[in-house]
Coordinates of C-alpha atoms in Angstrom, one line a residue:
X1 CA -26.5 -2.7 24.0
X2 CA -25.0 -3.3 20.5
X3 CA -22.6 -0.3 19.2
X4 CA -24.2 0.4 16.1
X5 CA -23.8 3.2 12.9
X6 CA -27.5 4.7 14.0
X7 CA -25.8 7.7 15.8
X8 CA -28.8 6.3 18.9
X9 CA -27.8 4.7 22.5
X10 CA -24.0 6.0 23.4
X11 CA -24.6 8.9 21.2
X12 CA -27.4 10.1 23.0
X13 CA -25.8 8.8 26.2
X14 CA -22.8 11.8 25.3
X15 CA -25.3 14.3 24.5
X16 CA -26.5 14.1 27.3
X17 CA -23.1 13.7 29.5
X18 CA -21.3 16.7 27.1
X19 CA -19.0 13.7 26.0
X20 CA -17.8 13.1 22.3
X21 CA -19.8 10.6 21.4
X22 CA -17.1 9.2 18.8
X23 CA -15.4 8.6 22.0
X24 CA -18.0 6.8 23.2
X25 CA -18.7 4.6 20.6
X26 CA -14.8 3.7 20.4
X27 CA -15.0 3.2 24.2
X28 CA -18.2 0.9 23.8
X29 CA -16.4 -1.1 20.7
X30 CA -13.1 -1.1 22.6
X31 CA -14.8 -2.5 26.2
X32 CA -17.8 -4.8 24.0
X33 CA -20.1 -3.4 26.6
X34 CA -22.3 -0.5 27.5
X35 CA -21.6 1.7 30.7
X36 CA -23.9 0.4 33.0
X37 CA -22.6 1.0 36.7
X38 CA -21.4 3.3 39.3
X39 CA -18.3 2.4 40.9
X40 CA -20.7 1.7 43.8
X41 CA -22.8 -0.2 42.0
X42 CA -19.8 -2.1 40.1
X43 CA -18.2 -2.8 43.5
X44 CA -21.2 -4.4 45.0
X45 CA -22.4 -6.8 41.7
X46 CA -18.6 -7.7 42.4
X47 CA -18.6 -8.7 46.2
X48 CA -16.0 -6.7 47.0
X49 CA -15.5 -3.2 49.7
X50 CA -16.1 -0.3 47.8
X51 CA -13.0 0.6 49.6
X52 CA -11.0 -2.2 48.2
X53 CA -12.5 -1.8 44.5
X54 CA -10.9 1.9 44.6
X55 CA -8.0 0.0 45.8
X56 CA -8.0 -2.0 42.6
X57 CA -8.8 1.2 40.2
X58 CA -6.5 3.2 41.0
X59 CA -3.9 0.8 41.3
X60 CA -4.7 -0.1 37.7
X61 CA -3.9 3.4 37.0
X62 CA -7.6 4.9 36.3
X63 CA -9.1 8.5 38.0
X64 CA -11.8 8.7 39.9
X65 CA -14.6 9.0 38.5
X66 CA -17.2 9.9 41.6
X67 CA -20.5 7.7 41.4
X68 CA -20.6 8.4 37.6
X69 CA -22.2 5.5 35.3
X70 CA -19.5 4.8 33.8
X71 CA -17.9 1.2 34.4
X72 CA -19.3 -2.2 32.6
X73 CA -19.8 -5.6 33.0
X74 CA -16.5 -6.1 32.0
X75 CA -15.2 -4.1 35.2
X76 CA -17.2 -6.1 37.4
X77 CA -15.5 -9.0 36.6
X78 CA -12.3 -7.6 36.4
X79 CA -13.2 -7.0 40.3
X80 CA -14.5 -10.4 40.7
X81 CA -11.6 -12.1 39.5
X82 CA -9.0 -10.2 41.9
X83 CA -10.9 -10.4 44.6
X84 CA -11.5 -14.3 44.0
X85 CA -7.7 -15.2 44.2
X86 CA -7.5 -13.1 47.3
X87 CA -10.7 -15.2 49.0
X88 CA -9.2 -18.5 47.2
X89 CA -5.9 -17.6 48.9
X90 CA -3.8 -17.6 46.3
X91 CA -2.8 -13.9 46.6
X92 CA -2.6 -11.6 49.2
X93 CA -4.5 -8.1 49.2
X94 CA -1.5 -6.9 48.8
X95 CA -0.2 -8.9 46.1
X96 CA -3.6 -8.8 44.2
X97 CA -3.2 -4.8 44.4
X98 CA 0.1 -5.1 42.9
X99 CA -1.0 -7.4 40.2
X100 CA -3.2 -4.3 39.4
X101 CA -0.3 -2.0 39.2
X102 CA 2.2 -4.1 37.4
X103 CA -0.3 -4.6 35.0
X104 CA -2.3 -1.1 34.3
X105 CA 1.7 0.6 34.3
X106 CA 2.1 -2.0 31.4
X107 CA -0.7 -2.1 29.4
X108 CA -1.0 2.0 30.0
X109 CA 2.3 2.7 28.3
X110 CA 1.4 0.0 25.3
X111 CA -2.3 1.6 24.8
X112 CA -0.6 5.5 24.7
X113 CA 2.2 4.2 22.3
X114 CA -0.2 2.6 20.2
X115 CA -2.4 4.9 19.6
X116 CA 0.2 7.7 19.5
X117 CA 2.6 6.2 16.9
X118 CA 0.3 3.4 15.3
X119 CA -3.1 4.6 15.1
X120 CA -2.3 8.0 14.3
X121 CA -0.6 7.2 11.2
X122 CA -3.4 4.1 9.9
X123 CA -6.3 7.1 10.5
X124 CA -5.0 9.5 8.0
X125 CA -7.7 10.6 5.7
X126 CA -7.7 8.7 2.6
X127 CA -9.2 10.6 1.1
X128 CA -10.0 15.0 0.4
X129 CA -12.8 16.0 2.5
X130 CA -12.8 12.7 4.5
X131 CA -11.6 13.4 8.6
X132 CA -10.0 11.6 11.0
X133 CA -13.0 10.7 12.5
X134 CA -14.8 9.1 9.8
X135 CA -12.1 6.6 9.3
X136 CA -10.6 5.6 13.0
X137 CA -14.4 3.7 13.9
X138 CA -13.6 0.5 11.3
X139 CA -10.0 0.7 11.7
X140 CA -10.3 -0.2 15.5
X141 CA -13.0 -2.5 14.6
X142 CA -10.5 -4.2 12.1
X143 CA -7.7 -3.9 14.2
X144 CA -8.9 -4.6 17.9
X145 CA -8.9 -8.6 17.4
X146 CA -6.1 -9.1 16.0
X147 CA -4.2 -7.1 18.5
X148 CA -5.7 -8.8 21.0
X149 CA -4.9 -11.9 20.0
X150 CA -0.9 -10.8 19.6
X151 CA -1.2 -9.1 22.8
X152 CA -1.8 -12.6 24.6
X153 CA 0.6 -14.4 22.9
X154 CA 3.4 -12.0 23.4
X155 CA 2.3 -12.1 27.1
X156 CA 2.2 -15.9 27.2
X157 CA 5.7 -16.1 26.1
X158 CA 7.2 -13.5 28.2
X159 CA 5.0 -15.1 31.1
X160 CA 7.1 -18.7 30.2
X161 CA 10.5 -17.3 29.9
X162 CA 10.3 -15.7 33.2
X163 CA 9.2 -18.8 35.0
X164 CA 11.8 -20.7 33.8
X165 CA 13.9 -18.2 35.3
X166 CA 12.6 -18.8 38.5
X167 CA 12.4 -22.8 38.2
X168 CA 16.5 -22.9 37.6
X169 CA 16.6 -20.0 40.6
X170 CA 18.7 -22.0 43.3
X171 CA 16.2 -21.4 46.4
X172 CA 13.1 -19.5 46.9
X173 CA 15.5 -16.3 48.3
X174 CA 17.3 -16.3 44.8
X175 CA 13.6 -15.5 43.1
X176 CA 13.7 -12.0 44.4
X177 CA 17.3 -11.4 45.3
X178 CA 19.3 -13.0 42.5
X179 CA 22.8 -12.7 41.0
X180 CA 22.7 -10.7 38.1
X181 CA 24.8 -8.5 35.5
X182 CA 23.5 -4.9 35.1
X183 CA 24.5 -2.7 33.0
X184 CA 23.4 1.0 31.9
X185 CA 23.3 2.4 28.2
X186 CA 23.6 6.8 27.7
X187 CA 23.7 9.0 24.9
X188 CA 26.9 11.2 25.6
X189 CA 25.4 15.3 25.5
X190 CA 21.8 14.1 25.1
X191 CA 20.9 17.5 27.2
X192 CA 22.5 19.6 24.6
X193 CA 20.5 17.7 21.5
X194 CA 17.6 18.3 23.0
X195 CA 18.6 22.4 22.6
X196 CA 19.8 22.1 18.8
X197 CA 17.0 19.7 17.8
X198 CA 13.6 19.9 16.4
X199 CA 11.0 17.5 18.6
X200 CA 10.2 15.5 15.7
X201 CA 13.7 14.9 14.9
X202 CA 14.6 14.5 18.5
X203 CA 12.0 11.9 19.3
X204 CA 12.8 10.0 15.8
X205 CA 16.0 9.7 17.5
X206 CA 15.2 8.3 20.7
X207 CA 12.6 5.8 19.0
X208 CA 16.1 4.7 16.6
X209 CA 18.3 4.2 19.9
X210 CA 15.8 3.1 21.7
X211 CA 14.3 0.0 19.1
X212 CA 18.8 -0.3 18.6
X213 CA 19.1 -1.1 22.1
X214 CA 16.1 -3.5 22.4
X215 CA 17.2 -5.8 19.5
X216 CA 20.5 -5.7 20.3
X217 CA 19.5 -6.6 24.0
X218 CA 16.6 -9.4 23.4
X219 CA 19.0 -10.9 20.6
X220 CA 22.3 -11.5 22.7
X221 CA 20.4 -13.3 25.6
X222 CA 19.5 -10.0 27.8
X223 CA 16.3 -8.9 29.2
X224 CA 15.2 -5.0 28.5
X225 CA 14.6 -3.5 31.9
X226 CA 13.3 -0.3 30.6
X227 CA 14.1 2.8 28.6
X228 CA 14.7 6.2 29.4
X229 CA 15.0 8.2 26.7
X230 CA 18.6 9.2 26.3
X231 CA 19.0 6.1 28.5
X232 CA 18.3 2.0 28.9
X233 CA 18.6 -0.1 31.3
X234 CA 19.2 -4.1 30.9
X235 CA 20.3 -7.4 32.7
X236 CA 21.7 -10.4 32.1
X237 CA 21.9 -13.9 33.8
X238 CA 26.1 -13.9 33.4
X239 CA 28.3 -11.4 32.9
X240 CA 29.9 -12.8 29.7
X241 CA 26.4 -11.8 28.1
X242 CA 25.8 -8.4 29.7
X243 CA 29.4 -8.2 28.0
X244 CA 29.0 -9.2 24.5
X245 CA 25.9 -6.7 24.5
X246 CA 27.5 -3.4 25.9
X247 CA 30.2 -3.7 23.0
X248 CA 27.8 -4.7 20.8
X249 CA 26.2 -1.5 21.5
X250 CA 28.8 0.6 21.4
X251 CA 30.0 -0.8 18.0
X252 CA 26.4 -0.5 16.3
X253 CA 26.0 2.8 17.5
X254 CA 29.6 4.1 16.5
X255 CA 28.9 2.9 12.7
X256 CA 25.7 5.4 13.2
X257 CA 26.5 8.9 12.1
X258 CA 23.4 10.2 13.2
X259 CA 23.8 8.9 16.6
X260 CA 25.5 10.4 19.6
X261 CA 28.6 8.7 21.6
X262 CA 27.5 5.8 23.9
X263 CA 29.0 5.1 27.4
X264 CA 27.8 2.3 29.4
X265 CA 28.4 1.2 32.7
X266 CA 28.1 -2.2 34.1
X267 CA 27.6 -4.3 37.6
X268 CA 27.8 -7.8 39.0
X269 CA 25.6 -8.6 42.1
X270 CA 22.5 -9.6 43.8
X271 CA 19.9 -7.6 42.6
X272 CA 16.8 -6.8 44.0
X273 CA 13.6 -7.9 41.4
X274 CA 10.3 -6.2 41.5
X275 CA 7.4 -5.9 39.1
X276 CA 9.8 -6.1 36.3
X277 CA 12.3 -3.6 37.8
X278 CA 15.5 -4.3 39.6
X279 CA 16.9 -2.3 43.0
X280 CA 19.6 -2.3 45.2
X281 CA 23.4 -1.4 45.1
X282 CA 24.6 -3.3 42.3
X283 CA 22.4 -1.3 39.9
X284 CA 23.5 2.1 41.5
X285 CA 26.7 1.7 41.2
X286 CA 26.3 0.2 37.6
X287 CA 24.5 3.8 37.0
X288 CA 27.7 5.5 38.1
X289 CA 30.2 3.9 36.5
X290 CA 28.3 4.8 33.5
X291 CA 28.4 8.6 34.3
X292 CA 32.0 8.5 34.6
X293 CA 32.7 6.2 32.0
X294 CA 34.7 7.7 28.7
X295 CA 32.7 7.6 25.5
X296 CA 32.4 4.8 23.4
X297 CA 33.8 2.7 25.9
X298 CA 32.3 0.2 29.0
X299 CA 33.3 0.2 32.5
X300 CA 32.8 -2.2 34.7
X301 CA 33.1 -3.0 38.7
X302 CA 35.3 -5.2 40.5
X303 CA 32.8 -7.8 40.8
X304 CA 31.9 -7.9 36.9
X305 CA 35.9 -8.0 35.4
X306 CA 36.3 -11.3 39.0
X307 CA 33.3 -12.9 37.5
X308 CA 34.2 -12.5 33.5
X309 CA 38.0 -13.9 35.0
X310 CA 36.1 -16.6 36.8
X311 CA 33.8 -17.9 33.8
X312 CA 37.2 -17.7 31.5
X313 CA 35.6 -14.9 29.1
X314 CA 38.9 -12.6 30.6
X315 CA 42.6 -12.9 31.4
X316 CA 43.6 -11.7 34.7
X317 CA 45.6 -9.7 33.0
X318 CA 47.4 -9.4 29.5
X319 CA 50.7 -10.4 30.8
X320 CA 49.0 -13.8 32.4
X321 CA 47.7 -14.1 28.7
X322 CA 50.7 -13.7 27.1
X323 CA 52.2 -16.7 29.6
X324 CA 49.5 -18.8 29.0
X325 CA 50.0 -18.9 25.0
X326 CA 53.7 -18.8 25.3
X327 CA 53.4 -22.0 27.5
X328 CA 51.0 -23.6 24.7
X329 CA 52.7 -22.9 22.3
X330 CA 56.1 -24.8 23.8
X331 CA 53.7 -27.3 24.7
X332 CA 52.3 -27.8 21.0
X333 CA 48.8 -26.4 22.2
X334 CA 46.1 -24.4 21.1
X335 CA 46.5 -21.4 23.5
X336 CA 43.3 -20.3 26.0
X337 CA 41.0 -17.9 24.1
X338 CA 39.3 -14.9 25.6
X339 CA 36.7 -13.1 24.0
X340 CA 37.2 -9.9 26.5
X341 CA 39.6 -7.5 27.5
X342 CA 40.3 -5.9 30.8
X343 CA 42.4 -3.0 32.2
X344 CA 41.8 -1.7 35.4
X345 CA 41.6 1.8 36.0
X346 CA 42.6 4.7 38.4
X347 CA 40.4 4.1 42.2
X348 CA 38.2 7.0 42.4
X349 CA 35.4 7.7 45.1
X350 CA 31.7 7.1 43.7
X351 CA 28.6 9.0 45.7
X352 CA 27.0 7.2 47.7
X353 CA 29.3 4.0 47.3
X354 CA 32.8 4.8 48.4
X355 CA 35.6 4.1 46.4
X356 CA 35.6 1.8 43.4
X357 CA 38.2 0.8 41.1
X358 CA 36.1 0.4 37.9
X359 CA 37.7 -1.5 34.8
X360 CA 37.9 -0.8 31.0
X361 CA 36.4 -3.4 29.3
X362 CA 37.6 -4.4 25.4
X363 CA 36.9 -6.9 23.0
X364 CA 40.5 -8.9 22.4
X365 CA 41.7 -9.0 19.1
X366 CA 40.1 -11.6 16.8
X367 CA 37.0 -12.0 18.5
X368 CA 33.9 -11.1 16.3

């Protein structure tokens, strides 16, 4: 059945079911199908257990719904494809289920953002006596293909970056437990802004630090983990990068004035990767150095300042420094140049990890 302006078909199909039948109509423009089938129904025009198409929905992130007409042909294949690469082989049940997950987690927080910060503002009556409702219909209509088509794209070239990543990975172990720098962002006294501030003014806030972080991350070579508010997480292939970021971060947000102090933390290590997240004791502990770190200023673990020392990004230490350009310079030579800084701090015990000696990391004069 065609969506249509004749108020007939969905409309009556809400009337009937008590639901709004704008809703409906957005739902049927959104899907480009009709509701047609019980998840019963859905699960056997699919092929697949009822058992394991519950498996799927709710993986993707959907309630239950009981045997209420309510899913489309568009559902049926989404069941049909999953549980085709599961019968061709080419995924476990398992995986397929997480495929589901990964993916509904995604596309769930991208559909709520959306429609809470984009939509919202494009469906504004334009004009007096005109509601909301009257104008959202051909605004999705408008904006529904074009999205889509970004939507792919985006995904497409996130999809190629991240196997390339795994095509340089050393051996089939390094795909899910690689080397990698991590490091933590956090708004010093967030918990108290959060008393002083308005909501609006709050959340315009952690949108600012939040859009700050991801530019400054994505441009310097990093990879966005995710956000957390006051909070973001990030990697980096080397630690030379992770390093050029964290100061980075610190130095856009200090020319800020409506911004908070910054303290971030950072680790070197293998690092567990899953569905876009990353586990294991090398993100912990970069989590703790950053709650311990000063403000304004970057810590780092043993492992990070040994690696940034390793790759020639760091002096062992400023007095090796000073030897090495004194030599040069008696030599006729341009000196070695270090873009970073390190001073190692006082050991202190970390929960959870024992004790670490973390270490102050700086930019050295004349670096940009």
């Amino acid at each position: 059945m065609t969506v249509d302006d004749s108020g007939s078909g969905e409309d009556a199909q809400g009337a009937d079911s008590g639901e709004d039948p704008l809703a409906l109509r957005l739902e049927g423009l959104i899907l480009g199908a009709e509701r047609r089938y019980t998840p019963f129904q859905a699960a056997r025009s699919a092929g697949v257990s009822m058992e394991l198409a519950s498996r799927f929905w709710r993986a993707m992130g959907f309630a239950d719904i009981g045997q209420a007409k309510a899913l489309t042909e568009a559902d049926v294949l989404a069941l049909r494809r999953l549980a085709g690469l599961v019968e061709a082989g080419l995924l476990s049940e398992a995986m397929a289920v997480q495929v589901a997950r990964s993916t509904g987690q995604t596309t769930a927080r991208l559909a709520e953002w959306q429609i809470d910060s984009f939509l919202e503002g494009l469906t504004e009556p334009p004009e007096p006596g005109m509601t909301r409702t009257e104008v959202t219909y051909p605004i999705v209509e408008l904006l529904l293909p074009e999205l889509q088509e970004f939507l792919v794209y985006v995904w497409r070239r996130q999809l190629a970056a991240s196997a390339g990543r795994v095509v340089q990975a050393a051996d089939d172990e390094e795909m899910v437990d690689r080397r990698l720098a991590v490091g933590f962002a956090d708004l010093v006294g967030f918990t108290r802004l959060t008393r002083r501030m308005e909501e609006e003014e709050l959340g315009e806030l952690v949108e600012a630090f939040e859009t700050t972080a991801a530019d400054l991350v994505a441009a310097n070579g990093g990879r966005l983990i995710k956000t957390l508010g006051d909070e973001v997480l990030y990697a980096a292939d080397d630690a030379g990068t992770a390093a050029e970021i964290a100061l980075r971060l610190i130095e856009t947000m200090a020319h800020d004035e409506t911004m908070p102090e910054l303290r971030v933390g950072m680790a070197f290590g293998t690092v567990t990767t899953r569905m876009g997240d990353v586990f294991g004791t090398t993100v912990n502990l970069a989590s703790r150095l950053t709650s311990i770190a000063p403000k304004d200023a970057v810590l780092v673990d043993t492992a990070f300042a040994e690696e940034l020392i390793r790759t020639q990004d760091a002096p062992a230490s400023e007095a090796e420094a000073a030897e090495e350009a004194a030599a040069a310079e008696k030599e006729g030579e341009e000196p070695p140049t270090y873009r970073f800084g390190l001073q190692p701090m006082w050991q202190r015990p970390v929960r959870g990890l024992g004790v670490v000696e973390p270490w102050l990391l700086t930019r050295r004069d004349g670096t940009p």
